[in-house]
N, CA, C and O of each residue as an XYZ file, in Angstrom:
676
protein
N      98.772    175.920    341.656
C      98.320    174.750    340.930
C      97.140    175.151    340.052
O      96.324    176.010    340.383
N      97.109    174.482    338.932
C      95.727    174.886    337.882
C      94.526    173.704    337.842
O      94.795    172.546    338.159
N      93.758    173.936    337.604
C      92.742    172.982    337.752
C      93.111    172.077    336.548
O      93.323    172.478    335.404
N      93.166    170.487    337.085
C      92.979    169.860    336.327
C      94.723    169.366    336.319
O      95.125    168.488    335.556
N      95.685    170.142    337.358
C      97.100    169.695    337.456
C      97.446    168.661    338.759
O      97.332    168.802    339.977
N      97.852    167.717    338.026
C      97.995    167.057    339.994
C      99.692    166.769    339.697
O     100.134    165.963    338.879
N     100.405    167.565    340.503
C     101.962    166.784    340.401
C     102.000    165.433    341.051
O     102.992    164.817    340.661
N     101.284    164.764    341.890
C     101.461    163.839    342.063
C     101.448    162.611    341.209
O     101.595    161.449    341.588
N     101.245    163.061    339.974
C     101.023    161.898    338.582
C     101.893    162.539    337.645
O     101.610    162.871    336.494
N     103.016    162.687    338.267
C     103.765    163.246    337.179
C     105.047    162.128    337.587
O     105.307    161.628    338.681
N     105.773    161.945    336.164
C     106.651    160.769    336.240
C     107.947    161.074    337.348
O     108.802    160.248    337.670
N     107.870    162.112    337.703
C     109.592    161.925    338.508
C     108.547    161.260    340.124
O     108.970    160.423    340.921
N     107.476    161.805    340.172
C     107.225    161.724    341.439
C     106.406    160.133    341.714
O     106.267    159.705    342.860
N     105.884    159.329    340.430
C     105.280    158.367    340.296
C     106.644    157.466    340.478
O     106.636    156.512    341.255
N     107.998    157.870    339.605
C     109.206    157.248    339.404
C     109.427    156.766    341.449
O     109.344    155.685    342.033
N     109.676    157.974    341.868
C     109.795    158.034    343.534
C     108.918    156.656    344.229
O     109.245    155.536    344.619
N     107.885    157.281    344.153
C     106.829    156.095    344.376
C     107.309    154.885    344.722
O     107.729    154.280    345.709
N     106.996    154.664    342.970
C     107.609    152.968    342.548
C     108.955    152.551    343.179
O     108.968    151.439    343.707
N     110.083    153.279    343.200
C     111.007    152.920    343.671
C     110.851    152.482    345.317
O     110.780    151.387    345.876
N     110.834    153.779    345.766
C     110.331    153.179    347.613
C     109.542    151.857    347.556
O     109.867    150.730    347.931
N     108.464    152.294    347.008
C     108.106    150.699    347.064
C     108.608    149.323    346.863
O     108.334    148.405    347.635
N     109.325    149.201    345.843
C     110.708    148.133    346.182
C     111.738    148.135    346.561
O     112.569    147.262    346.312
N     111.937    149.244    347.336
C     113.051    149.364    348.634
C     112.518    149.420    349.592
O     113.112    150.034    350.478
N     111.452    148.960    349.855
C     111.114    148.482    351.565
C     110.379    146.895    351.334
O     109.755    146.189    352.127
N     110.764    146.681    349.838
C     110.867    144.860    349.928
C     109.903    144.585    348.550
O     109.354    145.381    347.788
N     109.948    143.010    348.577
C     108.934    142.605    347.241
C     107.739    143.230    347.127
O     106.877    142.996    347.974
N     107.490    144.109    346.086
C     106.304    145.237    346.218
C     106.099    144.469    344.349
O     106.872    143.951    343.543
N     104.433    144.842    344.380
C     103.483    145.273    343.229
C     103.512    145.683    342.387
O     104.596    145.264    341.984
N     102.941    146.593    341.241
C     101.859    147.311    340.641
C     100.896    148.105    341.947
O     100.789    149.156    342.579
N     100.290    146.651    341.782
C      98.831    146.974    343.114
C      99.306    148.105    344.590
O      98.705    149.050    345.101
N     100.652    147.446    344.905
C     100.938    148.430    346.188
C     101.369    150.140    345.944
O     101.200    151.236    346.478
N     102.036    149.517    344.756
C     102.439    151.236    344.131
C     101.050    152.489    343.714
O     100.903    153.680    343.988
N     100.223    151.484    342.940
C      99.174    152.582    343.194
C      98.532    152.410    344.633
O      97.482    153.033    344.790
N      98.954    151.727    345.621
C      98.070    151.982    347.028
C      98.554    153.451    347.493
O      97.777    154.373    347.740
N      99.760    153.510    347.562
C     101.195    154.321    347.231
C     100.448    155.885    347.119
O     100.378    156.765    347.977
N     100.048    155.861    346.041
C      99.834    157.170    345.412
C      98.261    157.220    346.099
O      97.825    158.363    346.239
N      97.468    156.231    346.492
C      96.307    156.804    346.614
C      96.214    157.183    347.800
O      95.184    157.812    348.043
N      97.215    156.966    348.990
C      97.491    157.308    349.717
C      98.209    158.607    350.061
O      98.208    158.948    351.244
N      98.779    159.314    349.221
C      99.427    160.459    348.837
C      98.154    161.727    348.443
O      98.112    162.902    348.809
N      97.192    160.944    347.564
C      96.425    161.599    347.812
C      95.000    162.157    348.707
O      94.065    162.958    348.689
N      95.504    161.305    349.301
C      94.182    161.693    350.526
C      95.074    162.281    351.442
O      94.502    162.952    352.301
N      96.717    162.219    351.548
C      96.822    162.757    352.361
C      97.049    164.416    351.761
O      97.393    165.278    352.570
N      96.838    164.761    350.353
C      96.585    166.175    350.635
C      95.544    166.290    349.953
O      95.515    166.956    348.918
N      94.305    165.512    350.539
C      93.179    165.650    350.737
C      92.526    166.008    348.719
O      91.443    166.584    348.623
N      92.890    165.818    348.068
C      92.584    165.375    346.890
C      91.739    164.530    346.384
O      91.586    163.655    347.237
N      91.091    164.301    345.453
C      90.206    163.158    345.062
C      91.445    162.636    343.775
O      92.178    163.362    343.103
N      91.313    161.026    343.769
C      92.009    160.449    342.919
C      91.603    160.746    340.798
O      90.543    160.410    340.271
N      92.336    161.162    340.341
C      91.680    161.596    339.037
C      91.394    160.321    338.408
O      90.347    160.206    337.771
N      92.169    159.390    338.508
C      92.399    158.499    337.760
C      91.614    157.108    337.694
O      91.760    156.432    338.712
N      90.921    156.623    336.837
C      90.830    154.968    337.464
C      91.789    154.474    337.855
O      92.951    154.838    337.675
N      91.320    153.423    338.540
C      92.748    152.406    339.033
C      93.550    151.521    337.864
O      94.630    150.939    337.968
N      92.476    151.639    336.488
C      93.517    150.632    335.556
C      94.623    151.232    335.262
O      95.742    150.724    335.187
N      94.096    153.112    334.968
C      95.076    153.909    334.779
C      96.310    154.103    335.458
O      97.420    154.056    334.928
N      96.076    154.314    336.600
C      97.195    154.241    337.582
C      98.458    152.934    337.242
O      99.681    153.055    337.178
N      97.499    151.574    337.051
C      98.013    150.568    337.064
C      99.055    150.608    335.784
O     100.190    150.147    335.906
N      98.645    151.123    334.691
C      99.158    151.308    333.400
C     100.131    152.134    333.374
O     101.101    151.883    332.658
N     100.082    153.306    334.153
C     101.485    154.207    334.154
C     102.133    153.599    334.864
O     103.306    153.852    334.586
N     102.046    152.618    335.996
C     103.255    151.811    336.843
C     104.320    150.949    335.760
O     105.499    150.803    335.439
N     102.908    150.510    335.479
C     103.295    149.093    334.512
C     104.596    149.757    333.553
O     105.724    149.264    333.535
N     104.175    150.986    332.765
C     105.058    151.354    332.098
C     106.727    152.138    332.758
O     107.784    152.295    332.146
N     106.470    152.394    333.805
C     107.380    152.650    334.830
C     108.601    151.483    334.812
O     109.784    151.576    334.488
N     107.711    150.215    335.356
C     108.068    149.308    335.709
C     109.047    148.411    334.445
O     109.867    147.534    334.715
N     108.710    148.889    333.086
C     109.168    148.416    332.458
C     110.698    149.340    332.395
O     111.790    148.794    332.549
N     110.576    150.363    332.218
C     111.313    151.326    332.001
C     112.346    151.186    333.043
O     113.464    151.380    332.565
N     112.355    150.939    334.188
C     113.165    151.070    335.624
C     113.896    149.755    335.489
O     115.122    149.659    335.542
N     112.885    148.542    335.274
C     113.449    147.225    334.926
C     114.762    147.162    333.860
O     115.832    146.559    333.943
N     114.222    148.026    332.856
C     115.363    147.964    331.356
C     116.344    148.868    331.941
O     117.305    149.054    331.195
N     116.393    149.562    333.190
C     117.746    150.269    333.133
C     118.638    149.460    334.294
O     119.752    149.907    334.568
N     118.104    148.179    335.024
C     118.643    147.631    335.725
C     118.420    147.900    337.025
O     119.366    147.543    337.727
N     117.200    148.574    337.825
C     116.749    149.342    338.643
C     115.936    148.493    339.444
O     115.917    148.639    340.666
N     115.242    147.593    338.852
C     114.581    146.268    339.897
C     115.118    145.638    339.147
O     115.948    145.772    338.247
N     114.200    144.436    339.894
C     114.685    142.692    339.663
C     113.280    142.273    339.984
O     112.462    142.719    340.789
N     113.241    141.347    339.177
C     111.678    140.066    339.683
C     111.990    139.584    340.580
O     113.121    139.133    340.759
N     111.085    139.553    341.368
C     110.720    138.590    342.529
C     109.774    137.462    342.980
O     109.523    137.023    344.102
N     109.331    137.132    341.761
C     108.681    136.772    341.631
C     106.569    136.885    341.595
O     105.965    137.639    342.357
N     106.231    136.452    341.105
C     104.396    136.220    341.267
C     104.068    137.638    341.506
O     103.333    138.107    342.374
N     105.021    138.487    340.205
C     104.185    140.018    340.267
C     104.781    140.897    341.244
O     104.300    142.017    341.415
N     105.867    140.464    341.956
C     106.353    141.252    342.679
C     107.943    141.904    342.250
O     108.516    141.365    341.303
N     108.345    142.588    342.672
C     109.575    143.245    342.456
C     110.639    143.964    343.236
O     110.060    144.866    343.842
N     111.984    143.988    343.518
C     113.121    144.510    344.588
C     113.616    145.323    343.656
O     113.376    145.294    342.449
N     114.522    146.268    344.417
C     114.983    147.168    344.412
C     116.656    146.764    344.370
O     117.181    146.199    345.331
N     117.498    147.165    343.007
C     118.672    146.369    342.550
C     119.559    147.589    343.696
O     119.256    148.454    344.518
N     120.552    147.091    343.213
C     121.594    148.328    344.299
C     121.746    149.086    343.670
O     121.876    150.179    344.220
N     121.829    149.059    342.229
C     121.983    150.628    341.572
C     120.456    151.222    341.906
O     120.262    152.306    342.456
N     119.480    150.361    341.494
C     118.236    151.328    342.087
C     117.659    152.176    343.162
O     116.795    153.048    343.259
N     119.005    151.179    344.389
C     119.095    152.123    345.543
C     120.129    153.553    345.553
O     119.975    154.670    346.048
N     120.942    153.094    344.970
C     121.721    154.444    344.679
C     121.077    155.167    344.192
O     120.478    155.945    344.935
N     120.923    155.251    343.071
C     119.604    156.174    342.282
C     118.599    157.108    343.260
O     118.512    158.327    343.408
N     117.907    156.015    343.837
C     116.847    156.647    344.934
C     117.459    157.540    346.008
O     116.747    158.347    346.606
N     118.591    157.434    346.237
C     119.476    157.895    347.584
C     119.772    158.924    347.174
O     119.738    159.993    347.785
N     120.157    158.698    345.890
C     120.845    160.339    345.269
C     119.369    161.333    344.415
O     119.763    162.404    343.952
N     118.325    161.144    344.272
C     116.932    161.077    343.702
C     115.882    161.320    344.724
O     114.852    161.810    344.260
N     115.892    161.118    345.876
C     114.495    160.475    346.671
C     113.814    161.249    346.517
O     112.865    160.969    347.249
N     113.471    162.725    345.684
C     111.709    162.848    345.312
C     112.024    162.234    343.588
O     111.604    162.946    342.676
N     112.429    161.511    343.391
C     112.145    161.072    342.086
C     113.311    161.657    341.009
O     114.413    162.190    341.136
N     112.381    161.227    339.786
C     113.623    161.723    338.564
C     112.652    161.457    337.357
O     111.688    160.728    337.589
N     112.824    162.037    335.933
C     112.523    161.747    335.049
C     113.362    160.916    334.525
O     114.523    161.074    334.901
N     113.111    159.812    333.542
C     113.216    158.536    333.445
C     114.238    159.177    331.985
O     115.076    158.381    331.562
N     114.173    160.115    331.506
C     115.493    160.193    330.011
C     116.905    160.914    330.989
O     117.819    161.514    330.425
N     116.853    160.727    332.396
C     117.852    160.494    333.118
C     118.586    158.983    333.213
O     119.722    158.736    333.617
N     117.788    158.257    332.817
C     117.949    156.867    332.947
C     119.066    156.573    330.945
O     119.125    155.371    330.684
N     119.417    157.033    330.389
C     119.711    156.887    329.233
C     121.509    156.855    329.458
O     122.313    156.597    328.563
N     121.782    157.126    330.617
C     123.502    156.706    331.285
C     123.901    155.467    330.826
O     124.992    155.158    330.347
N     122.627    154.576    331.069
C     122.643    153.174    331.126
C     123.185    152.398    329.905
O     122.298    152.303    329.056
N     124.204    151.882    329.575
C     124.139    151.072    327.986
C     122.956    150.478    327.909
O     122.437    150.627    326.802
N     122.212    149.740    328.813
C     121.305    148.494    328.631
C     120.024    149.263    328.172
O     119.236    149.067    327.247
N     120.100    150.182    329.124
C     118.351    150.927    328.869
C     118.538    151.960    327.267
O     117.722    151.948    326.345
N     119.551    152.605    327.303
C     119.758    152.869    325.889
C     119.693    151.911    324.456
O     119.378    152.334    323.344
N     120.023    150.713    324.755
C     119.917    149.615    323.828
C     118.525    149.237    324.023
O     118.054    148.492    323.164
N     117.665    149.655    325.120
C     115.998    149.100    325.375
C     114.819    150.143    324.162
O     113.885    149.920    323.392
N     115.762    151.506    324.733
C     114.926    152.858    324.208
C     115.129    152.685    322.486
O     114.253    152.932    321.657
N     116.527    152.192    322.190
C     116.757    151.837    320.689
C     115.954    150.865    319.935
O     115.559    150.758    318.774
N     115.875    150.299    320.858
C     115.063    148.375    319.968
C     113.646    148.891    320.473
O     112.813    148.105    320.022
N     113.119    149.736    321.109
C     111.773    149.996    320.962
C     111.338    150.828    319.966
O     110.346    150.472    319.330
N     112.057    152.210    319.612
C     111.641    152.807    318.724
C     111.951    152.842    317.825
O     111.522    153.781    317.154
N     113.297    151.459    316.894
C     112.777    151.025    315.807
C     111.717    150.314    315.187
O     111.390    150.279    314.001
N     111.148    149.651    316.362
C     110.278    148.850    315.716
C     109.117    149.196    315.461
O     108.261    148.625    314.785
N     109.066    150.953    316.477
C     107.604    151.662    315.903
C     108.269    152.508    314.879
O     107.425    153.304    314.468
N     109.279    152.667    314.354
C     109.800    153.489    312.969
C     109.507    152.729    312.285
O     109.936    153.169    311.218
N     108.796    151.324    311.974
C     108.702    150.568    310.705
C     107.936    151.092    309.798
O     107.940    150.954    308.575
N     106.944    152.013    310.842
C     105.602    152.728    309.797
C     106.226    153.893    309.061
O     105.742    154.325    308.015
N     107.191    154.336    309.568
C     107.727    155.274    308.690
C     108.724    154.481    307.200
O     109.641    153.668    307.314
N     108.155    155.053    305.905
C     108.718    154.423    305.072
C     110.095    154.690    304.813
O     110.668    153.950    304.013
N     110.948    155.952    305.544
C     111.927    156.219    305.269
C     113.151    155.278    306.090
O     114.341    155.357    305.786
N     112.633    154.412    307.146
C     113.597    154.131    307.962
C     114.436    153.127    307.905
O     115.249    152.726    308.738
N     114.083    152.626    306.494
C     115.503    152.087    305.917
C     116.550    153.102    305.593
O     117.730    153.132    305.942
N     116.033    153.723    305.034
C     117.023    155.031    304.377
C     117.808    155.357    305.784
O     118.982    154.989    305.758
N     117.384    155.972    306.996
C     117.792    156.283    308.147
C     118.940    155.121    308.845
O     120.097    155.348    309.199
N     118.124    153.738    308.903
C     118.792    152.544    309.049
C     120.264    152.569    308.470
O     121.214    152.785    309.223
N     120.432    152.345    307.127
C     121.065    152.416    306.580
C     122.037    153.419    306.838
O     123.100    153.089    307.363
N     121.771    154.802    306.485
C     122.936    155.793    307.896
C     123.400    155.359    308.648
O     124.623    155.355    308.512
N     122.948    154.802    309.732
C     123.339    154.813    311.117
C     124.264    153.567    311.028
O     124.921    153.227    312.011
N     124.325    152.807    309.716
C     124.769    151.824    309.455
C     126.161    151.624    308.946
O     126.978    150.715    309.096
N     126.172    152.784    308.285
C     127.043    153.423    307.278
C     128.191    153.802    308.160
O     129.314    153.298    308.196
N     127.538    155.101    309.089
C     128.907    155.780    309.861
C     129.167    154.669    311.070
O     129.645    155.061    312.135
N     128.863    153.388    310.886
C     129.310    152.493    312.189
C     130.313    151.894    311.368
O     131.210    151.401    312.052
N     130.465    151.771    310.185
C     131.178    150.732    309.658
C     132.314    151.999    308.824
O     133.182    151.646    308.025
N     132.065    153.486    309.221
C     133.566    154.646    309.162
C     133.243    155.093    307.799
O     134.158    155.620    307.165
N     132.218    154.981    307.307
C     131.668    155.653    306.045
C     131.626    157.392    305.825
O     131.093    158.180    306.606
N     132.022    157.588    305.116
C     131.823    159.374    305.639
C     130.417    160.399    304.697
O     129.670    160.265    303.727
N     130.630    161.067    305.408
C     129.109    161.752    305.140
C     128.529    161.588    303.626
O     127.514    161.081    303.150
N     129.751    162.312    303.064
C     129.490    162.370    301.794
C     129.282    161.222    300.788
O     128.980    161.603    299.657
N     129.409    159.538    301.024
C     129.133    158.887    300.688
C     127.730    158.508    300.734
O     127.549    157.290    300.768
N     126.688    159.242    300.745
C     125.776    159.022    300.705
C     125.182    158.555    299.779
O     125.750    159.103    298.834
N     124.302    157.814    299.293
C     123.956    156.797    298.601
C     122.692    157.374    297.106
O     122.462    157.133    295.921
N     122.243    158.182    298.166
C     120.686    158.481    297.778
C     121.026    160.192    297.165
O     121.965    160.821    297.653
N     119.989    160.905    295.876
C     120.081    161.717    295.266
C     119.703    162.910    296.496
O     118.987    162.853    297.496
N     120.632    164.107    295.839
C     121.351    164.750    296.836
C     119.231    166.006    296.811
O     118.559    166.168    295.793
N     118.890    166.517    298.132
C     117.472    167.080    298.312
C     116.395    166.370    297.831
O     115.572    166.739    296.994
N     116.484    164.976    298.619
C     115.015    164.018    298.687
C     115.054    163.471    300.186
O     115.984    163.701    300.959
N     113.888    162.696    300.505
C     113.763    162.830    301.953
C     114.621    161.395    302.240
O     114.811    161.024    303.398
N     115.178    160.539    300.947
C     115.944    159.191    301.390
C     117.203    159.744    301.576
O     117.989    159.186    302.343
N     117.545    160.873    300.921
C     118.854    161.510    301.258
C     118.916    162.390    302.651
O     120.012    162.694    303.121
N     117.778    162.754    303.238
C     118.430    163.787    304.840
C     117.385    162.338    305.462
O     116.543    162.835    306.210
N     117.250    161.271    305.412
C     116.369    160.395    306.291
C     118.351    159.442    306.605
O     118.828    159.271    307.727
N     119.113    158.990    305.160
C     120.713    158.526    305.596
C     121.428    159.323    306.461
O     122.036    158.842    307.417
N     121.401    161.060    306.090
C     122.129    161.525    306.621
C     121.837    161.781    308.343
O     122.756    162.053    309.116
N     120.492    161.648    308.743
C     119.674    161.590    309.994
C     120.923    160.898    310.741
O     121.771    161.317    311.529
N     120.611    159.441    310.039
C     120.730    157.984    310.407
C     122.858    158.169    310.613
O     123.587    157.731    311.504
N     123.089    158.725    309.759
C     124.784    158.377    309.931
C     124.854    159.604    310.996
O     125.648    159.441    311.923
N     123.931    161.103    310.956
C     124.491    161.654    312.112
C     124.077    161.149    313.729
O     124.658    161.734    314.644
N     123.177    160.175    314.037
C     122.454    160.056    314.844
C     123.634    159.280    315.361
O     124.265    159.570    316.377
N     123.925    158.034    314.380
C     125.061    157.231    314.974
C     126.263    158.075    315.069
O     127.172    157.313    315.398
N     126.659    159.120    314.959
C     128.340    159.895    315.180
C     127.581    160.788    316.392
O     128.418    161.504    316.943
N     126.446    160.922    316.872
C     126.151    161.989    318.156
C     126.484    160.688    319.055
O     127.206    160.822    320.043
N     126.143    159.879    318.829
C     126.145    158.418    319.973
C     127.758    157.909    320.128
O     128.086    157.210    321.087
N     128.545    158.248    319.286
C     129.668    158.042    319.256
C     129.694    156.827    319.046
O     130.386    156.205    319.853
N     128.977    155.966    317.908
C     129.406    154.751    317.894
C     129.940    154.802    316.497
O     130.433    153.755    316.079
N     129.922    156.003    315.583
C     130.681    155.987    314.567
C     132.120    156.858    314.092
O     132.657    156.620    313.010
């Protein structure tokens, strides 16, 4: 180990965590980092993290596990463990990195509608848009729209190959 490395804050093993914790019933945020702070005292570690921090990588966990169908609300902040989430864990139990989770149609349609909407700052992502738009509706490469070595022309062609790797074109 190097100074300044803790695997215990690393996402397959935080992923682990969180999960157990709503497979032994309506669990937290709050219990999941009890979770880990408990992990670390037991190999005698000091916690690196504040607790908001901790709270913030759950949170984002939690979103992530949620969008692939992995919990369920339970209400007043709490959360269960779906049956695919138990499968998962059964076949997983020290964890997993979460672009394992991309099997999913739902969480793939989550990971999509999130990072268009931070591509807005990019000015090309109409151009890209538009690709991905193109080969859905059986357009072929060479119909490309835009003058052939500019960045609106390989930002379409991105966009129509991105949609034919996904096989939706």
């Amino acid at each position: 180990m190097f100074p300044g490395d803790y695997p215990l804050l690393n996402r397959p093993n935080l992923v682990a965590l969180l999960l157990r914790a709503a497979a032994d019933g309506p669990a937290g945020l709050d219990d999941c980092v009890e979770r880990l702070r408990a992990a670390f005292a037991a190999a005698r570690e000091p916690v690196p993290l504040p607790e908001a921090e901790l709270t913030a990588r759950f949170a984002g966990l939690h979103t992530d596990l949620s969008a692939a169908g992995l919990l369920e609300d339970a209400g007043a902040g709490r959360f269960t463990l779906t049956a695919r989430g138990r499968t998962l864990l059964a076949g997983h139990p020290d964890g997993f990195d979460t672009d394992r989770l991309m099997v999913y149609p739902e969480f793939k349609a989550y990971i999509r509608a999130r990072n268009r909407s931070l591509a807005r700052a990019d000015a090309r992502a109409g151009a890209f848009d538009e690709g991905f738009i193109a080969a859905q509706t059986g357009a072929r490469l060479t119909e490309n729209p835009y003058t052939p070595n500019t960045v609106d022309h390989q930002s379409w062609e991105n966009g129509w190959a991105e949609a034919r790797d996904e096989g939706i074109g």
